[in-house]
CSV table of C-alpha atoms in Angstrom, one decimal:
chain,number,residue,atom,x,y,z
Z,1,UNK,CA,0.0,0.1,0.1
Z,2,UNK,CA,1.3,3.5,-1.0
Z,3,UNK,CA,-0.9,6.1,1.0
Z,4,UNK,CA,-1.4,9.4,-0.4
Z,5,UNK,CA,-0.3,11.0,2.9
Z,6,UNK,CA,1.1,9.4,6.0
Z,7,UNK,CA,1.2,12.0,8.9
Z,8,UNK,CA,2.4,9.2,11.2
Z,9,UNK,CA,5.6,8.4,9.1
Z,10,UNK,CA,6.4,12.2,8.8
Z,11,UNK,CA,6.1,12.6,12.7
Z,12,UNK,CA,8.4,9.6,13.1
Z,13,UNK,CA,11.1,11.5,11.3
Z,14,UNK,CA,11.1,14.3,14.1
Z,15,UNK,CA,9.2,12.5,17.0
Z,16,UNK,CA,12.0,13.1,19.4
Z,17,UNK,CA,12.5,16.8,18.6
Z,18,UNK,CA,8.6,17.5,18.4
Z,19,UNK,CA,7.7,15.6,21.5
Z,20,UNK,CA,10.4,17.1,23.6
Z,21,UNK,CA,9.3,20.6,22.6
Z,22,UNK,CA,5.6,19.9,23.2
Z,23,UNK,CA,6.3,18.4,26.6
Z,24,UNK,CA,8.5,21.4,27.6
Z,25,UNK,CA,5.6,23.8,26.5
Z,26,UNK,CA,3.0,21.7,28.6
Z,27,UNK,CA,5.2,21.7,31.7
Z,28,UNK,CA,5.8,25.4,31.4
Z,29,UNK,CA,2.1,26.1,31.9
Z,30,UNK,CA,2.3,28.8,29.2
Z,31,UNK,CA,0.2,27.5,26.4
Z,32,UNK,CA,-0.7,30.8,24.9
Z,33,UNK,CA,2.0,32.9,23.5
Z,34,UNK,CA,5.5,32.8,24.8
Z,35,UNK,CA,9.0,32.1,23.3
Z,36,UNK,CA,8.2,29.1,21.4
Z,37,UNK,CA,5.5,31.2,19.5
Z,38,UNK,CA,7.9,33.8,18.9
Z,39,UNK,CA,10.4,31.2,17.4
Z,40,UNK,CA,7.9,29.8,15.1
Z,41,UNK,CA,7.0,33.2,13.9
Z,42,UNK,CA,10.5,33.9,13.1
Z,43,UNK,CA,11.0,30.6,11.1
Z,44,UNK,CA,8.0,31.5,9.0
Z,45,UNK,CA,9.2,35.0,8.4
Z,46,UNK,CA,12.6,33.6,7.3
Z,47,UNK,CA,10.9,30.9,5.1
Z,48,UNK,CA,8.8,33.4,3.4
Z,49,UNK,CA,11.5,36.0,2.8
Z,50,UNK,CA,9.6,38.6,5.0
Z,51,UNK,CA,11.0,40.7,7.8
Z,52,UNK,CA,8.5,39.4,10.5
Z,53,UNK,CA,5.3,37.2,10.8
Z,54,UNK,CA,2.3,36.9,13.2
Z,55,UNK,CA,1.2,33.3,14.2
Z,56,UNK,CA,-2.7,32.8,13.9
Z,57,UNK,CA,-5.2,29.9,14.4
Z,58,UNK,CA,-5.3,28.7,10.8
Z,59,UNK,CA,-4.5,29.6,7.0
Z,60,UNK,CA,-8.1,30.8,6.6
Z,61,UNK,CA,-7.8,33.1,9.5
Z,62,UNK,CA,-4.6,34.4,8.0
Z,63,UNK,CA,-6.3,35.5,4.8
Z,64,UNK,CA,-9.0,37.2,6.7
Z,65,UNK,CA,-6.9,39.0,9.1
Z,66,UNK,CA,-4.6,40.0,6.0
Z,67,UNK,CA,-7.4,41.5,4.1
Z,68,UNK,CA,-8.8,43.3,7.4
Z,69,UNK,CA,-5.4,44.8,8.1
Z,70,UNK,CA,-5.4,46.2,4.5
Z,71,UNK,CA,-8.7,47.8,5.1
Z,72,UNK,CA,-10.8,45.5,2.8
Z,73,UNK,CA,-14.5,45.5,4.0
Z,74,UNK,CA,-18.1,45.1,3.2
Z,75,UNK,CA,-18.8,45.6,-0.6
Z,76,UNK,CA,-15.3,45.8,-1.6
Z,77,UNK,CA,-14.2,43.4,-4.5
Z,78,UNK,CA,-11.3,41.0,-4.2
Z,79,UNK,CA,-9.9,39.1,-7.2
Z,80,UNK,CA,-9.3,35.4,-6.8
Z,81,UNK,CA,-8.5,32.6,-9.0
Z,82,UNK,CA,-11.3,30.2,-10.0
Z,83,UNK,CA,-9.3,27.1,-9.5
Z,84,UNK,CA,-8.0,26.9,-5.7
Z,85,UNK,CA,-9.3,25.6,-2.3
Z,86,UNK,CA,-12.6,27.3,-1.2
Z,87,UNK,CA,-10.9,29.2,1.7
Z,88,UNK,CA,-9.4,31.7,-0.6
Z,89,UNK,CA,-12.8,33.0,-1.6
Z,90,UNK,CA,-14.5,32.1,1.4
Z,91,UNK,CA,-12.3,34.4,3.6
Z,92,UNK,CA,-13.4,37.3,1.4
Z,93,UNK,CA,-16.9,36.3,2.0
Z,94,UNK,CA,-16.3,36.2,5.7
Z,95,UNK,CA,-15.7,39.9,6.0
Z,96,UNK,CA,-18.6,40.9,3.8
Z,97,UNK,CA,-16.3,41.7,0.7
Z,98,UNK,CA,-17.0,40.2,-2.9
Z,99,UNK,CA,-14.9,37.7,-4.3
Z,100,UNK,CA,-14.4,38.1,-8.2
Z,101,UNK,CA,-13.5,35.0,-9.8
Z,102,UNK,CA,-10.8,35.0,-12.6
Z,103,UNK,CA,-9.4,32.3,-14.7
Z,104,UNK,CA,-6.0,30.6,-14.4
Z,105,UNK,CA,-3.4,29.6,-16.7
Z,106,UNK,CA,-2.3,26.1,-17.9
Z,107,UNK,CA,-0.1,26.1,-14.9
Z,108,UNK,CA,-3.2,26.4,-12.6
Z,109,UNK,CA,-1.9,30.0,-11.4
Z,110,UNK,CA,-4.0,33.1,-11.6
Z,111,UNK,CA,-3.9,34.3,-15.2
Z,112,UNK,CA,-2.8,37.9,-15.3
Z,113,UNK,CA,-4.9,38.9,-18.3
Z,114,UNK,CA,-8.1,37.4,-16.7
Z,115,UNK,CA,-7.3,39.2,-13.5
Z,116,UNK,CA,-6.9,42.4,-15.2
Z,117,UNK,CA,-10.2,41.8,-17.0
Z,118,UNK,CA,-11.9,41.1,-13.6
Z,119,UNK,CA,-10.8,44.6,-12.0
Z,120,UNK,CA,-13.1,47.3,-11.4
Z,121,UNK,CA,-13.2,50.5,-9.6
Z,122,UNK,CA,-14.5,48.4,-6.6
Z,123,UNK,CA,-11.5,46.2,-6.5
Z,124,UNK,CA,-9.5,46.6,-3.3
Z,125,UNK,CA,-7.3,43.6,-3.3
Z,126,UNK,CA,-6.1,40.4,-5.2
Z,127,UNK,CA,-5.2,37.1,-3.7
Z,128,UNK,CA,-3.0,35.1,-6.2
Z,129,UNK,CA,-2.5,31.3,-5.0
Z,130,UNK,CA,1.0,29.9,-5.3
Z,131,UNK,CA,-0.6,26.4,-6.0
Z,132,UNK,CA,1.0,23.1,-5.5
Z,133,UNK,CA,4.4,24.8,-4.5
Z,134,UNK,CA,4.5,26.8,-7.7
Z,135,UNK,CA,5.4,30.6,-7.5
Z,136,UNK,CA,3.0,33.0,-9.2
Z,137,UNK,CA,4.7,35.7,-11.3
Z,138,UNK,CA,3.3,39.2,-10.0
Z,139,UNK,CA,1.0,41.3,-12.1
Z,140,UNK,CA,0.4,45.0,-11.0
Z,141,UNK,CA,-3.2,46.0,-11.0
Z,142,UNK,CA,-2.7,49.0,-8.7
Z,143,UNK,CA,-4.3,47.3,-5.6
Z,144,UNK,CA,-2.7,45.3,-2.6
Z,145,UNK,CA,-1.6,41.8,-3.1
Z,146,UNK,CA,-2.1,39.1,-0.4
Z,147,UNK,CA,-0.2,36.0,-1.5
Z,148,UNK,CA,-1.8,32.8,-0.6
Z,149,UNK,CA,1.3,30.8,0.1
Z,150,UNK,CA,-0.5,28.0,1.9
Z,151,UNK,CA,1.1,25.4,-0.4
Z,152,UNK,CA,4.4,27.2,-1.3
Z,153,UNK,CA,6.7,27.2,1.5
Z,154,UNK,CA,10.2,26.6,0.1
Z,155,UNK,CA,9.4,28.0,-3.4
Z,156,UNK,CA,12.2,30.0,-4.9
Z,157,UNK,CA,12.2,32.9,-5.1
Z,158,UNK,CA,9.9,33.3,-2.1
Z,159,UNK,CA,6.3,33.9,-2.8
Z,160,UNK,CA,6.3,37.5,-1.3
Z,161,UNK,CA,5.0,39.5,-4.3
Z,162,UNK,CA,2.6,41.5,-2.3
Z,163,UNK,CA,2.0,43.6,0.7
Z,164,UNK,CA,1.3,40.4,3.0
Z,165,UNK,CA,2.0,36.5,2.6
Z,166,UNK,CA,-0.3,34.2,4.3
Z,167,UNK,CA,0.5,30.6,5.1
Z,168,UNK,CA,-1.5,27.7,6.3
Z,169,UNK,CA,0.4,25.0,8.5
Z,170,UNK,CA,-2.5,22.6,8.3
Z,171,UNK,CA,-1.1,19.0,9.0
Z,172,UNK,CA,-1.0,18.0,5.4
Z,173,UNK,CA,1.1,21.0,4.4
Z,174,UNK,CA,4.9,20.7,4.0
Z,175,UNK,CA,5.4,22.4,7.1
Z,176,UNK,CA,2.5,21.2,9.1
Z,177,UNK,CA,1.3,21.3,12.7
Z,178,UNK,CA,-0.6,18.7,14.7
Z,179,UNK,CA,-3.8,20.7,14.1
Z,180,UNK,CA,-4.8,24.1,12.6
Z,181,UNK,CA,-2.2,26.9,12.4
Z,182,UNK,CA,-1.2,29.6,10.2
Z,183,UNK,CA,0.9,32.9,9.7
Z,184,UNK,CA,0.6,36.4,8.2
Z,185,UNK,CA,4.1,37.6,7.1
Z,186,UNK,CA,5.1,40.9,5.8
Z,187,UNK,CA,7.8,43.7,5.6
Z,188,UNK,CA,5.7,46.6,6.9
Z,189,UNK,CA,5.9,46.7,10.7
Z,190,UNK,CA,2.6,48.8,11.0
Z,191,UNK,CA,0.7,46.2,8.9
Z,192,UNK,CA,1.9,43.2,11.0
Z,193,UNK,CA,0.9,45.2,14.1
Z,194,UNK,CA,-2.7,45.6,13.0
Z,195,UNK,CA,-2.8,41.8,12.1
Z,196,UNK,CA,-1.5,41.0,15.7
Z,197,UNK,CA,-4.1,43.4,17.2
Z,198,UNK,CA,-6.8,41.9,15.2
Z,199,UNK,CA,-5.9,38.6,16.1
Z,200,UNK,CA,-6.2,39.2,19.8
Z,201,UNK,CA,-9.5,41.0,20.1
Z,202,UNK,CA,-8.1,44.4,18.7
Z,203,UNK,CA,-6.0,44.7,21.9
Z,204,UNK,CA,-3.6,47.7,21.8
Z,205,UNK,CA,-2.7,47.5,25.2
Z,206,UNK,CA,-4.0,45.6,28.5
Z,207,UNK,CA,-7.7,46.3,28.8
Z,208,UNK,CA,-7.7,48.5,25.8
Z,209,UNK,CA,-9.5,47.3,22.7
Z,210,UNK,CA,-9.9,49.2,19.4
Z,211,UNK,CA,-10.9,48.6,15.7
Z,212,UNK,CA,-8.2,48.3,13.0
Z,213,UNK,CA,-9.1,49.6,9.5
Z,214,UNK,CA,-12.7,49.6,10.9
Z,215,UNK,CA,-12.7,46.0,11.9
Z,216,UNK,CA,-13.2,44.6,15.5
Z,217,UNK,CA,-10.7,41.9,16.6
Z,218,UNK,CA,-11.3,38.2,17.2
Z,219,UNK,CA,-9.5,35.4,19.0
Z,220,UNK,CA,-7.1,33.9,16.4
Z,221,UNK,CA,-3.8,33.1,18.0
Z,222,UNK,CA,-1.2,30.5,17.3
Z,223,UNK,CA,-1.0,28.3,20.3
Z,224,UNK,CA,2.2,27.4,21.8
Z,225,UNK,CA,1.7,23.5,21.6
Z,226,UNK,CA,1.1,23.9,17.7
Z,227,UNK,CA,4.3,26.3,17.5
Z,228,UNK,CA,6.2,23.9,19.4
Z,229,UNK,CA,5.3,21.0,16.8
Z,230,UNK,CA,6.3,23.5,13.9
Z,231,UNK,CA,9.5,24.1,15.5
Z,232,UNK,CA,10.4,20.6,15.8
Z,233,UNK,CA,9.4,19.9,12.3
Z,234,UNK,CA,11.3,22.9,11.0
Z,235,UNK,CA,14.7,21.1,11.4
Z,236,UNK,CA,13.8,18.7,8.5
Z,237,UNK,CA,11.9,21.2,6.3
Z,238,UNK,CA,14.7,21.9,3.9
Z,239,UNK,CA,15.5,18.1,3.5
Z,240,UNK,CA,11.8,17.4,3.1
Z,241,UNK,CA,11.5,20.0,0.3
Z,242,UNK,CA,14.6,18.6,-1.5
Z,243,UNK,CA,13.4,15.2,-1.2
Z,244,UNK,CA,10.1,16.2,-2.8
Z,245,UNK,CA,11.9,17.9,-5.7
Z,246,UNK,CA,14.0,14.8,-6.4
Z,247,UNK,CA,11.0,12.6,-6.3
Z,248,UNK,CA,9.0,14.9,-8.7
Z,249,UNK,CA,12.0,14.6,-11.1
Z,250,UNK,CA,11.7,10.9,-10.9
Z,251,UNK,CA,8.0,11.0,-11.8
Z,252,UNK,CA,8.9,13.2,-14.8
Z,253,UNK,CA,11.2,10.7,-16.1
Z,254,UNK,CA,9.0,7.6,-15.3
Z,255,UNK,CA,5.5,8.5,-16.3
Z,256,UNK,CA,3.8,7.0,-19.2
Z,257,UNK,CA,2.9,9.4,-22.2
Z,258,UNK,CA,-0.7,9.5,-21.4
Z,259,UNK,CA,-0.1,10.9,-17.9
Z,260,UNK,CA,1.2,14.7,-18.3
Z,261,UNK,CA,2.9,16.6,-15.3
Z,262,UNK,CA,1.2,19.9,-14.6
Z,263,UNK,CA,3.7,22.6,-15.5
Z,264,UNK,CA,5.6,23.7,-12.6
Z,265,UNK,CA,7.5,27.1,-12.0
Z,266,UNK,CA,11.3,27.0,-11.6
Z,267,UNK,CA,12.2,26.5,-7.9
Z,268,UNK,CA,8.7,24.8,-7.4
Z,269,UNK,CA,8.5,23.5,-3.8
Z,270,UNK,CA,6.4,20.6,-4.9
Z,271,UNK,CA,3.9,20.6,-2.3
Z,272,UNK,CA,1.9,18.1,-4.4
Z,273,UNK,CA,2.9,16.3,-7.5
Z,274,UNK,CA,0.1,16.9,-10.0
Z,275,UNK,CA,-0.5,15.6,-13.4
Z,276,UNK,CA,-3.3,15.9,-16.0
Z,277,UNK,CA,-5.0,12.9,-17.4
Z,278,UNK,CA,-8.1,12.1,-19.4
Z,279,UNK,CA,-10.3,9.5,-18.0
Z,280,UNK,CA,-9.4,10.4,-14.3
Z,281,UNK,CA,-12.1,8.5,-12.5
Z,282,UNK,CA,-11.2,5.2,-14.1
Z,283,UNK,CA,-7.5,5.9,-13.6
Z,284,UNK,CA,-8.1,6.7,-9.9
Z,285,UNK,CA,-10.2,3.4,-9.5
Z,286,UNK,CA,-7.4,1.3,-11.0
Z,287,UNK,CA,-4.6,3.0,-8.8
Z,288,UNK,CA,-6.7,2.3,-5.7
Z,289,UNK,CA,-7.1,-1.3,-6.8
Z,290,UNK,CA,-3.4,-1.5,-7.1
Z,291,UNK,CA,-2.9,0.0,-3.5
Z,292,UNK,CA,-2.0,3.5,-4.5
Z,293,UNK,CA,-3.6,6.6,-2.9
Z,294,UNK,CA,-4.3,9.6,-4.8
Z,295,UNK,CA,-6.3,12.9,-4.4
Z,296,UNK,CA,-8.1,15.5,-6.7
Z,297,UNK,CA,-7.3,19.0,-6.2
Z,298,UNK,CA,-10.0,20.4,-7.0
Z,299,UNK,CA,-12.9,18.3,-8.2
Z,300,UNK,CA,-14.8,21.6,-9.2
Z,301,UNK,CA,-13.8,25.1,-9.9
Z,302,UNK,CA,-15.1,27.9,-7.6
Z,303,UNK,CA,-17.3,28.9,-10.3
Z,304,UNK,CA,-19.3,25.8,-9.4
Z,305,UNK,CA,-19.4,26.3,-5.8
Z,306,UNK,CA,-23.0,27.2,-4.7
Z,307,UNK,CA,-21.6,29.5,-1.8
Z,308,UNK,CA,-20.3,31.8,-4.5
Z,309,UNK,CA,-23.4,31.9,-6.6
Z,310,UNK,CA,-24.1,35.4,-7.7
Z,311,UNK,CA,-20.4,36.5,-7.5
Z,312,UNK,CA,-18.8,38.4,-10.4
Z,313,UNK,CA,-17.0,36.0,-12.6
Z,314,UNK,CA,-15.0,36.1,-16.0
Z,315,UNK,CA,-15.1,33.0,-18.3
Z,316,UNK,CA,-12.9,30.5,-16.8
Z,317,UNK,CA,-12.5,27.6,-19.4
Z,318,UNK,CA,-9.1,26.4,-18.0
Z,319,UNK,CA,-10.1,26.3,-14.5
Z,320,UNK,CA,-13.1,24.1,-15.7
Z,321,UNK,CA,-10.8,21.9,-17.9
Z,322,UNK,CA,-8.2,21.4,-15.0
Z,323,UNK,CA,-11.0,20.6,-12.5
Z,324,UNK,CA,-11.9,17.4,-14.7
Z,325,UNK,CA,-8.2,16.5,-15.5
Z,326,UNK,CA,-5.8,17.1,-12.5
Z,327,UNK,CA,-4.8,14.4,-10.2
Z,328,UNK,CA,-2.3,14.3,-7.4
Z,329,UNK,CA,0.1,11.4,-6.9
Z,330,UNK,CA,1.6,10.2,-3.7
Z,331,UNK,CA,4.9,12.4,-3.0
Z,332,UNK,CA,4.5,13.8,0.6
Z,333,UNK,CA,5.5,10.7,2.5
Z,334,UNK,CA,7.1,8.5,-0.2
Z,335,UNK,CA,10.6,7.0,-1.3
Z,336,UNK,CA,11.9,6.4,-4.7
Z,337,UNK,CA,10.7,2.6,-4.7
Z,338,UNK,CA,7.1,4.1,-4.2
Z,339,UNK,CA,7.4,6.5,-7.1
Z,340,UNK,CA,8.8,3.8,-9.3
Z,341,UNK,CA,5.9,1.4,-8.2
Z,342,UNK,CA,3.3,4.1,-9.1
Z,343,UNK,CA,4.9,4.7,-12.5
Z,344,UNK,CA,4.8,1.0,-13.0
Z,345,UNK,CA,1.2,0.7,-12.3
Z,346,UNK,CA,0.4,3.6,-14.5
Z,347,UNK,CA,2.4,2.1,-17.4
Z,348,UNK,CA,0.5,-1.3,-17.1
Z,349,UNK,CA,-2.8,0.4,-17.4
Z,350,UNK,CA,-4.7,0.5,-20.7
Z,351,UNK,CA,-5.2,3.8,-22.3
């Protein structure tokens, strides 16, 4: 059996370091904030190529808080790609703003021309997604950019094209916690101070709570236990990314012609190894019979999500085609023999 992901195997690589740091936090009695959270924030900032970072409760909250810190609010429009996880658009909805759906290119990254066509006088921000570890090349539409780097830690150059970069540390991510966690990173100290205030009930000093850019705060903090897990995993993060790149190259060489790798950017961090195939459902079933786990990112574009009915959109033919063709093969917790076995199974399948 080759599972698509194996968190237990991943934990085993760093069990001593992670469990030691977690136990230290539990015994300290300081479970909110503290030095281990500051350490994790410093690591996030360095990996994302930013001057600072604020730890928050999840990647979705990171998006929400970043938009609020930039002053995006009710009725404002935010351009998002039509091919991404729902949270990218859901975060916009959560603050009363309007996601405007634009198409992506053949690399599954936000298409600059479609984004420009989607812009209007009401556009207040844009959220490009550095999907599957590939880096989106910046397009200047004259509005702030919030980089959704949930899948792109380790991408080179770093995915910091805009005002703020957000990161999810969900357990399946390359740098994952043991639960929900996230970061907002940036270079502007004032912006980061707004994010930190918004993530802690709008606190500016003990007992003093205000609004930031018109928004009230909430409780969205990175807890110390999850920070400790992340600090423990950080020691193998570079090795983990290098291994995925090597396995991706092995897949590229070993795949049969009918299975086409999705185009990756130079320096891609390979959060997932994604291919394009016709007749995907049959292929998924055949791989499952052979004991190979797979995943579909994403089975429908945002234009087909009922929660986004009525949101402005442009034609999204590429996003719709990708939703029918993309398939992620095991890579996160694999070795070379696993990749060879997957390629062997694919080669044996009839077109």
